[in-house]
Amino acid sequence: MSSKMILDLFGMTFFYIVVGLTFMGLGRKITARLQRRVGPPWYQSFLDVFKCFSKTSISHNYIMDLGLIMALAGLIATAYFMPVAKGWTPAGSSSIVVILYLMTIGYLGMAMGVSASGNPNATIGISRALALMFGYEIPFAMIILAMISVLGSSSLSDIAMSQAGGIQNWNIIRFPLGFLAAEIAFQAMIGEKPYDHMIAPAEIASGPMVELGGKFLGIAFLLHAVQLFVETGLMVNLFLGGASTWYEFVGKQFVVYFTSMVINTVFARYRIEQGIKHLWVWAGSFAAIQLVLTRYFDIFSR
Amino acid sequence: MDEIYITNLEKERESMFEGLLNYFRKRSMWMLYYCTGCGAIELPPTMTSRFDMERFGIGPMATPRQADLLLITGYLSQKTLKRVIRSYEQMQEPKYLVGFGSCPINGGIYWDAYPVINHLEMYVPVDMTIAGCMPRPQAVLDGFQRLMDYIQQGKADGWRRYKENYEWYKRNQDELFARTEPVLKGWKDPFAHMPSLEEVMAEEERRKGGAR
Amino acid sequence: MTRDRLIELAKQFFPEDEVIPRKKPGELEIRTTRDRVVGVLTWLQNEAGFDHLMYISGVDWLEDGEIELVYHVYSYDHKLYCMVKIRVDRDYPWAHTIHKLWAHAQPYEQEIHEFFGVYFPGNPDLSHLILPPEWSEAPPLRKDFDPLEYSMKLYEPEWFKSTDTFASIANRLRGEEAERIIRSVLNESARLHGDAPEKDGEGEA
Ligand code: SF4
C-alpha cells in the first residue's frame, strides 16, 4: 500500500464524516423549516459530536467498545467502495455485492455493542432493525438484479458510467418502477419515518442508543453520518447517473436526502409489522414487476 | 454549615481547550425533562414552532445517559426525589440541573405539604433556577440563555460541586431516605405487629372491659 | 328496581340500620355498624344488584373520636348509587376486610390503612402504597397530624434556614464576587436592623 493511498483513505474518511454531519444538520434545518421553526444552524451536528467527545462516558464491558468501533470501521470500509466521481473509488473496485455485504457489518457491530450493554430497550431496537432489514433488502436486491441483468456487470462504477450522457440515460428514467421501490426501501434503510422503528424515542427510549453516553454517543453520530453518505451515494450511483465531480456527487446526494427528509417530516411511524408488510407489498411488488419487465420483455432498457 | 460545604473550589483545572469545549457544551444541550409537576406543560410550547428552543441547540433526549441537562419541572415529592437523584447520578459529566418554578426553590405553594420537599439544592446541586409559577416559555428561554452564559464562564459546575461535597449532599439525602426515627413524636400504631382477627377482637373486648 | 323499592327492602332486611334517601334522585345512604357492614354489602352485591364498588373513603371526626368509613357502591342495572357508612373508634380503629367480595377493595383498604391508620385484619397486603417506604409518622390524613410542623422539621432544618442566603448565593458564584455580594447583603441587613453599621464603620475608620 503506497503512502498516497493511505493519505487518500484518511482524507476520504474525513470527507465522508464531514458530508454526513453536514447533511444531518441540514436535515434538522429542513425539518424545522417545514414545521415553521427557525431550526438549529447547519453546523449543529458538528457541535453535538464535539460536545459528545468532550464528555465522560461509561462502558459496560469491552465488547461494547469493540462493537461500536467495529460498526464504524465496517461502515467506513463500505464507503471506500463507493464511486465518488467519474467512477473513482478509494478502494479501487466497487462491486455492489461487496457493498451490500459490508453494509451489514455496521448493523451487526452495532447489535453486538449495544446488546452487550444489557439494556432490554437496546435489544428490542436492534431486533427491530434486523427485522426491518428483511423488509428492505429483498426489494433492493431485486432491483439490483434487474440492473445487473441488463448491464452484465456488478460494478457500481460501471452502472454509474453507463448512465453518462444526459438525463435521458439515467436509471431513474429507464427503471421508474425500480426507482420507486428503491426510494421506499431507502427510507427504511436510513431509518427515517415512516420506518424509524429502530429509534422510537417515545416507545423504546431511542432503542440501540439507550445506554450510550458521552463518547459512545459521539461514535453513534459518526456512524449515522457515514451511513448517510453510503446510502445516499448508493442511490446517486444507481439511479441519478453518478457524478463527474465530487461536488456534483454531493449535490445529488443532498437531493436524495432532501426528498427523504421531506417524507420523514410529513409521515408518522408505522407499527413494525405494518412497516415490513408495506415494504414487501409495495416496494417488493414494484421491484418484482420491474425485474420481470426488464428481464423478459426488454422494456425500458436500451 | 459553611465549614462543611466547600464553596470556593481550588483553582480551575482548566486545560487550554476548556473555553472551546465550553462553547460546544453550551451550544448543544440535550435535556431530560423530568415531568414531576405542573411545569412539564410549559415545555411543548417552548420546543415547538412559536418559541423553538432547538435554534439554541437544545433538544429533548430519551435517557439520562445521553442527556446533559436535567429539568426538574415543578414540585418534587420525597419518593420522586429518590428517582431524580438516581437519574442525576446516571448522567455523564459535565451535567447541569435546572429547577423550574418556585416549588424546587423553596417549596412554592406546597411549602407546608408533607410529601413535597422544600429546597432542592439541599439534595442535589442546582445550576440554575427559573422562578415563576409556572415560568412562561419566554422566561424558560431566558433562563437557558443565562445558563449558557454560565457554562461559557465555567460557573455552571454543579457536577463538580456534587463530587467535592458528596458527604454533605449524602447526609442531607439520608436525612430523608435513611431515617429511622419518626420526625413527629407521639404516634404509636396499635396495629404495628399486624395482629390477626382473633387478636384484634380480644383486644377490643379488653379495651371495652377496661372502659367500663 | 326503583329507589323506593330498594329502601323498603333494605329496611325489611336490616331493621336496625338507618336507610336514608339522599337529595339527588337515585342516591341513598345506609348507616350501619362495623359488625353488620359485611352483611349489608353482601346483600347489596348479591341480591340488590350493586355490582360495582367505586371507592372506600375515610373521614376523621376528631371531636367525636371516631373515624368514618364510606363504601361507595353503584348499580349499573338500576342506575342507583348507595353509600354505606360505618364509624369506628379512633383509638383502636379496625374493620372487616371486604376483599373477598370485591377483589379491588384490597388496594382501597391498603390506602385507608396508610392514610387513616384503620386496620383490616385479613387483608393480605397492608404495606405502604403511596407514602414513601420509610414513613413512620402518624397517618397523614388524620386531623391531628400537623403537616406544617412535619414539613418545617424535615425539609427546613434550622441550620439550613440560617445559611440559606449563603448557600444559595455561594452555590452560584465564585470567589471574590461571591464575597463582595455576601458582604453587601450583610451590610444591608445590618443597616436595616440599625445597630451594627455604626460599630462597623467606626471600627474601619
Ligand atoms: S411552582 Fe407553581 S406551577 Fe410550578 S410546580 Fe409549583 S405549584 Fe406547580
JSON list of N, CA and C and ligand atoms in Angstrom, two decimals, chain B residues 36-42 72-76 100-110 116 130-135, ligand 1:
[
{"chain": "B", "resi": 36, "resn": "THR", "atom": "N", "xyz": [-42.17, 16.12, 36.82]},
{"chain": "B", "resi": 36, "resn": "THR", "atom": "CA", "xyz": [-42.65, 15.84, 38.17]},
{"chain": "B", "resi": 36, "resn": "THR", "atom": "C", "xyz": [-43.89, 16.63, 38.50]},
{"chain": "B", "resi": 37, "resn": "GLY", "atom": "N", "xyz": [-44.02, 17.84, 37.98]},
{"chain": "B", "resi": 37, "resn": "GLY", "atom": "CA", "xyz": [-45.12, 18.68, 38.42]},
{"chain": "B", "resi": 37, "resn": "GLY", "atom": "C", "xyz": [-45.78, 19.40, 37.27]},
{"chain": "B", "resi": 38, "resn": "CYS", "atom": "N", "xyz": [-46.35, 20.55, 37.59]},
{"chain": "B", "resi": 38, "resn": "CYS", "atom": "CA", "xyz": [-47.11, 21.31, 36.60]},
{"chain": "B", "resi": 38, "resn": "CYS", "atom": "C", "xyz": [-46.23, 21.75, 35.44]},
{"chain": "B", "resi": 39, "resn": "GLY", "atom": "N", "xyz": [-44.92, 21.86, 35.67]},
{"chain": "B", "resi": 39, "resn": "GLY", "atom": "CA", "xyz": [-44.06, 22.57, 34.73]},
{"chain": "B", "resi": 39, "resn": "GLY", "atom": "C", "xyz": [-43.94, 21.95, 33.38]},
{"chain": "B", "resi": 40, "resn": "ALA", "atom": "N", "xyz": [-44.15, 20.63, 33.28]},
{"chain": "B", "resi": 40, "resn": "ALA", "atom": "CA", "xyz": [-43.92, 19.98, 32.01]},
{"chain": "B", "resi": 40, "resn": "ALA", "atom": "C", "xyz": [-44.80, 20.57, 30.92]},
{"chain": "B", "resi": 41, "resn": "ILE", "atom": "N", "xyz": [-45.90, 21.20, 31.33]},
{"chain": "B", "resi": 41, "resn": "ILE", "atom": "CA", "xyz": [-46.84, 21.70, 30.33]},
{"chain": "B", "resi": 41, "resn": "ILE", "atom": "C", "xyz": [-46.27, 22.91, 29.60]},
{"chain": "B", "resi": 42, "resn": "GLU", "atom": "N", "xyz": [-45.28, 23.57, 30.19]},
{"chain": "B", "resi": 42, "resn": "GLU", "atom": "CA", "xyz": [-44.72, 24.75, 29.53]},
{"chain": "B", "resi": 42, "resn": "GLU", "atom": "C", "xyz": [-43.64, 24.37, 28.52]},
{"chain": "B", "resi": 72, "resn": "ILE", "atom": "N", "xyz": [-36.01, 19.81, 36.37]},
{"chain": "B", "resi": 72, "resn": "ILE", "atom": "CA", "xyz": [-36.97, 19.41, 37.40]},
{"chain": "B", "resi": 72, "resn": "ILE", "atom": "C", "xyz": [-38.15, 20.34, 37.23]},
{"chain": "B", "resi": 73, "resn": "THR", "atom": "N", "xyz": [-39.20, 19.85, 36.59]},
{"chain": "B", "resi": 73, "resn": "THR", "atom": "CA", "xyz": [-40.28, 20.76, 36.24]},
{"chain": "B", "resi": 73, "resn": "THR", "atom": "C", "xyz": [-41.36, 20.72, 37.30]},
{"chain": "B", "resi": 74, "resn": "GLY", "atom": "N", "xyz": [-41.11, 21.42, 38.40]},
{"chain": "B", "resi": 74, "resn": "GLY", "atom": "CA", "xyz": [-42.17, 21.58, 39.38]},
{"chain": "B", "resi": 74, "resn": "GLY", "atom": "C", "xyz": [-41.91, 20.85, 40.67]},
{"chain": "B", "resi": 75, "resn": "TYR", "atom": "N", "xyz": [-43.00, 20.71, 41.47]},
{"chain": "B", "resi": 75, "resn": "TYR", "atom": "CA", "xyz": [-42.84, 20.17, 42.81]},
{"chain": "B", "resi": 75, "resn": "TYR", "atom": "C", "xyz": [-42.25, 18.77, 42.77]},
{"chain": "B", "resi": 76, "resn": "LEU", "atom": "N", "xyz": [-41.58, 18.43, 43.83]},
{"chain": "B", "resi": 76, "resn": "LEU", "atom": "CA", "xyz": [-40.85, 17.17, 43.88]},
{"chain": "B", "resi": 76, "resn": "LEU", "atom": "C", "xyz": [-41.19, 16.50, 45.19]},
{"chain": "B", "resi": 100, "resn": "PHE", "atom": "N", "xyz": [-37.24, 24.28, 37.98]},
{"chain": "B", "resi": 100, "resn": "PHE", "atom": "CA", "xyz": [-38.28, 25.04, 37.30]},
{"chain": "B", "resi": 100, "resn": "PHE", "atom": "C", "xyz": [-39.30, 25.53, 38.29]},
{"chain": "B", "resi": 101, "resn": "GLY", "atom": "N", "xyz": [-39.63, 26.77, 38.30]},
{"chain": "B", "resi": 101, "resn": "GLY", "atom": "CA", "xyz": [-40.73, 27.23, 39.12]},
{"chain": "B", "resi": 101, "resn": "GLY", "atom": "C", "xyz": [-40.33, 27.40, 40.57]},
{"chain": "B", "resi": 102, "resn": "SER", "atom": "N", "xyz": [-41.27, 27.90, 41.37]},
{"chain": "B", "resi": 102, "resn": "SER", "atom": "CA", "xyz": [-40.90, 28.20, 42.74]},
{"chain": "B", "resi": 102, "resn": "SER", "atom": "C", "xyz": [-40.87, 26.96, 43.63]},
{"chain": "B", "resi": 103, "resn": "CYS", "atom": "N", "xyz": [-41.49, 25.87, 43.20]},
{"chain": "B", "resi": 103, "resn": "CYS", "atom": "CA", "xyz": [-41.52, 24.70, 44.07]},
{"chain": "B", "resi": 103, "resn": "CYS", "atom": "C", "xyz": [-40.14, 24.12, 44.36]},
{"chain": "B", "resi": 104, "resn": "PRO", "atom": "N", "xyz": [-39.28, 23.90, 43.37]},
{"chain": "B", "resi": 104, "resn": "PRO", "atom": "CA", "xyz": [-37.95, 23.39, 43.72]},
{"chain": "B", "resi": 104, "resn": "PRO", "atom": "C", "xyz": [-37.09, 24.41, 44.47]},
{"chain": "B", "resi": 105, "resn": "ILE", "atom": "N", "xyz": [-37.43, 25.70, 44.38]},
{"chain": "B", "resi": 105, "resn": "ILE", "atom": "CA", "xyz": [-36.60, 26.70, 45.04]},
{"chain": "B", "resi": 105, "resn": "ILE", "atom": "C", "xyz": [-36.87, 26.70, 46.54]},
{"chain": "B", "resi": 106, "resn": "ASN", "atom": "N", "xyz": [-38.15, 26.90, 46.92]},
{"chain": "B", "resi": 106, "resn": "ASN", "atom": "CA", "xyz": [-38.42, 26.94, 48.35]},
{"chain": "B", "resi": 106, "resn": "ASN", "atom": "C", "xyz": [-39.72, 26.26, 48.74]},
{"chain": "B", "resi": 107, "resn": "GLY", "atom": "N", "xyz": [-40.24, 25.43, 47.88]},
{"chain": "B", "resi": 107, "resn": "GLY", "atom": "CA", "xyz": [-41.47, 24.73, 48.22]},
{"chain": "B", "resi": 107, "resn": "GLY", "atom": "C", "xyz": [-42.70, 25.33, 47.59]},
{"chain": "B", "resi": 108, "resn": "GLY", "atom": "N", "xyz": [-42.63, 26.58, 47.14]},
{"chain": "B", "resi": 108, "resn": "GLY", "atom": "CA", "xyz": [-43.77, 27.19, 46.47]},
{"chain": "B", "resi": 108, "resn": "GLY", "atom": "C", "xyz": [-45.03, 27.11, 47.28]},
{"chain": "B", "resi": 109, "resn": "ILE", "atom": "N", "xyz": [-46.14, 26.83, 46.61]},
{"chain": "B", "resi": 109, "resn": "ILE", "atom": "CA", "xyz": [-47.39, 26.73, 47.37]},
{"chain": "B", "resi": 109, "resn": "ILE", "atom": "C", "xyz": [-47.46, 25.42, 48.14]},
{"chain": "B", "resi": 110, "resn": "TYR", "atom": "N", "xyz": [-46.52, 24.53, 47.93]},
{"chain": "B", "resi": 110, "resn": "TYR", "atom": "CA", "xyz": [-46.53, 23.28, 48.67]},
{"chain": "B", "resi": 110, "resn": "TYR", "atom": "C", "xyz": [-45.53, 23.30, 49.82]},
{"chain": "B", "resi": 116, "resn": "VAL", "atom": "N", "xyz": [-43.87, 16.95, 49.94]},
{"chain": "B", "resi": 116, "resn": "VAL", "atom": "CA", "xyz": [-43.10, 17.71, 48.96]},
{"chain": "B", "resi": 116, "resn": "VAL", "atom": "C", "xyz": [-41.91, 18.36, 49.63]},
{"chain": "B", "resi": 130, "resn": "ILE", "atom": "N", "xyz": [-35.31, 28.84, 37.63]},
{"chain": "B", "resi": 130, "resn": "ILE", "atom": "CA", "xyz": [-36.14, 29.77, 36.89]},
{"chain": "B", "resi": 130, "resn": "ILE", "atom": "C", "xyz": [-37.38, 29.99, 37.73]},
{"chain": "B", "resi": 131, "resn": "ALA", "atom": "N", "xyz": [-37.55, 31.21, 38.23]},
{"chain": "B", "resi": 131, "resn": "ALA", "atom": "CA", "xyz": [-38.65, 31.46, 39.13]},
{"chain": "B", "resi": 131, "resn": "ALA", "atom": "C", "xyz": [-39.94, 31.65, 38.35]},
{"chain": "B", "resi": 132, "resn": "GLY", "atom": "N", "xyz": [-41.04, 31.48, 39.04]},
{"chain": "B", "resi": 132, "resn": "GLY", "atom": "CA", "xyz": [-42.34, 31.63, 38.40]},
{"chain": "B", "resi": 132, "resn": "GLY", "atom": "C", "xyz": [-43.20, 30.44, 38.75]},
{"chain": "B", "resi": 133, "resn": "CYS", "atom": "N", "xyz": [-44.49, 30.61, 38.52]},
{"chain": "B", "resi": 133, "resn": "CYS", "atom": "CA", "xyz": [-45.38, 29.53, 38.94]},
{"chain": "B", "resi": 133, "resn": "CYS", "atom": "C", "xyz": [-46.48, 29.40, 37.92]},
{"chain": "B", "resi": 134, "resn": "MET", "atom": "N", "xyz": [-46.24, 28.83, 36.84]},
{"chain": "B", "resi": 134, "resn": "MET", "atom": "CA", "xyz": [-45.04, 28.33, 36.18]},
{"chain": "B", "resi": 134, "resn": "MET", "atom": "C", "xyz": [-44.32, 29.43, 35.41]},
{"chain": "B", "resi": 135, "resn": "PRO", "atom": "N", "xyz": [-43.02, 29.32, 35.16]},
{"chain": "B", "resi": 135, "resn": "PRO", "atom": "CA", "xyz": [-42.37, 30.27, 34.26]},
{"chain": "B", "resi": 135, "resn": "PRO", "atom": "C", "xyz": [-42.92, 30.12, 32.84]},
{"chain": "D", "resi": 1, "resn": "SF4", "atom": "S1", "xyz": [-44.17, 26.40, 41.03]},
{"chain": "D", "resi": 1, "resn": "SF4", "atom": "FE1", "xyz": [-46.38, 26.53, 40.72]},
{"chain": "D", "resi": 1, "resn": "SF4", "atom": "S2", "xyz": [-46.72, 25.67, 38.66]},
{"chain": "D", "resi": 1, "resn": "SF4", "atom": "FE2", "xyz": [-44.69, 25.01, 39.37]},
{"chain": "D", "resi": 1, "resn": "SF4", "atom": "S3", "xyz": [-44.97, 23.02, 40.31]},
{"chain": "D", "resi": 1, "resn": "SF4", "atom": "FE3", "xyz": [-45.08, 24.56, 41.93]},
{"chain": "D", "resi": 1, "resn": "SF4", "atom": "S4", "xyz": [-47.26, 25.00, 42.08]},
{"chain": "D", "resi": 1, "resn": "SF4", "atom": "FE4", "xyz": [-46.97, 23.99, 40.14]}
]
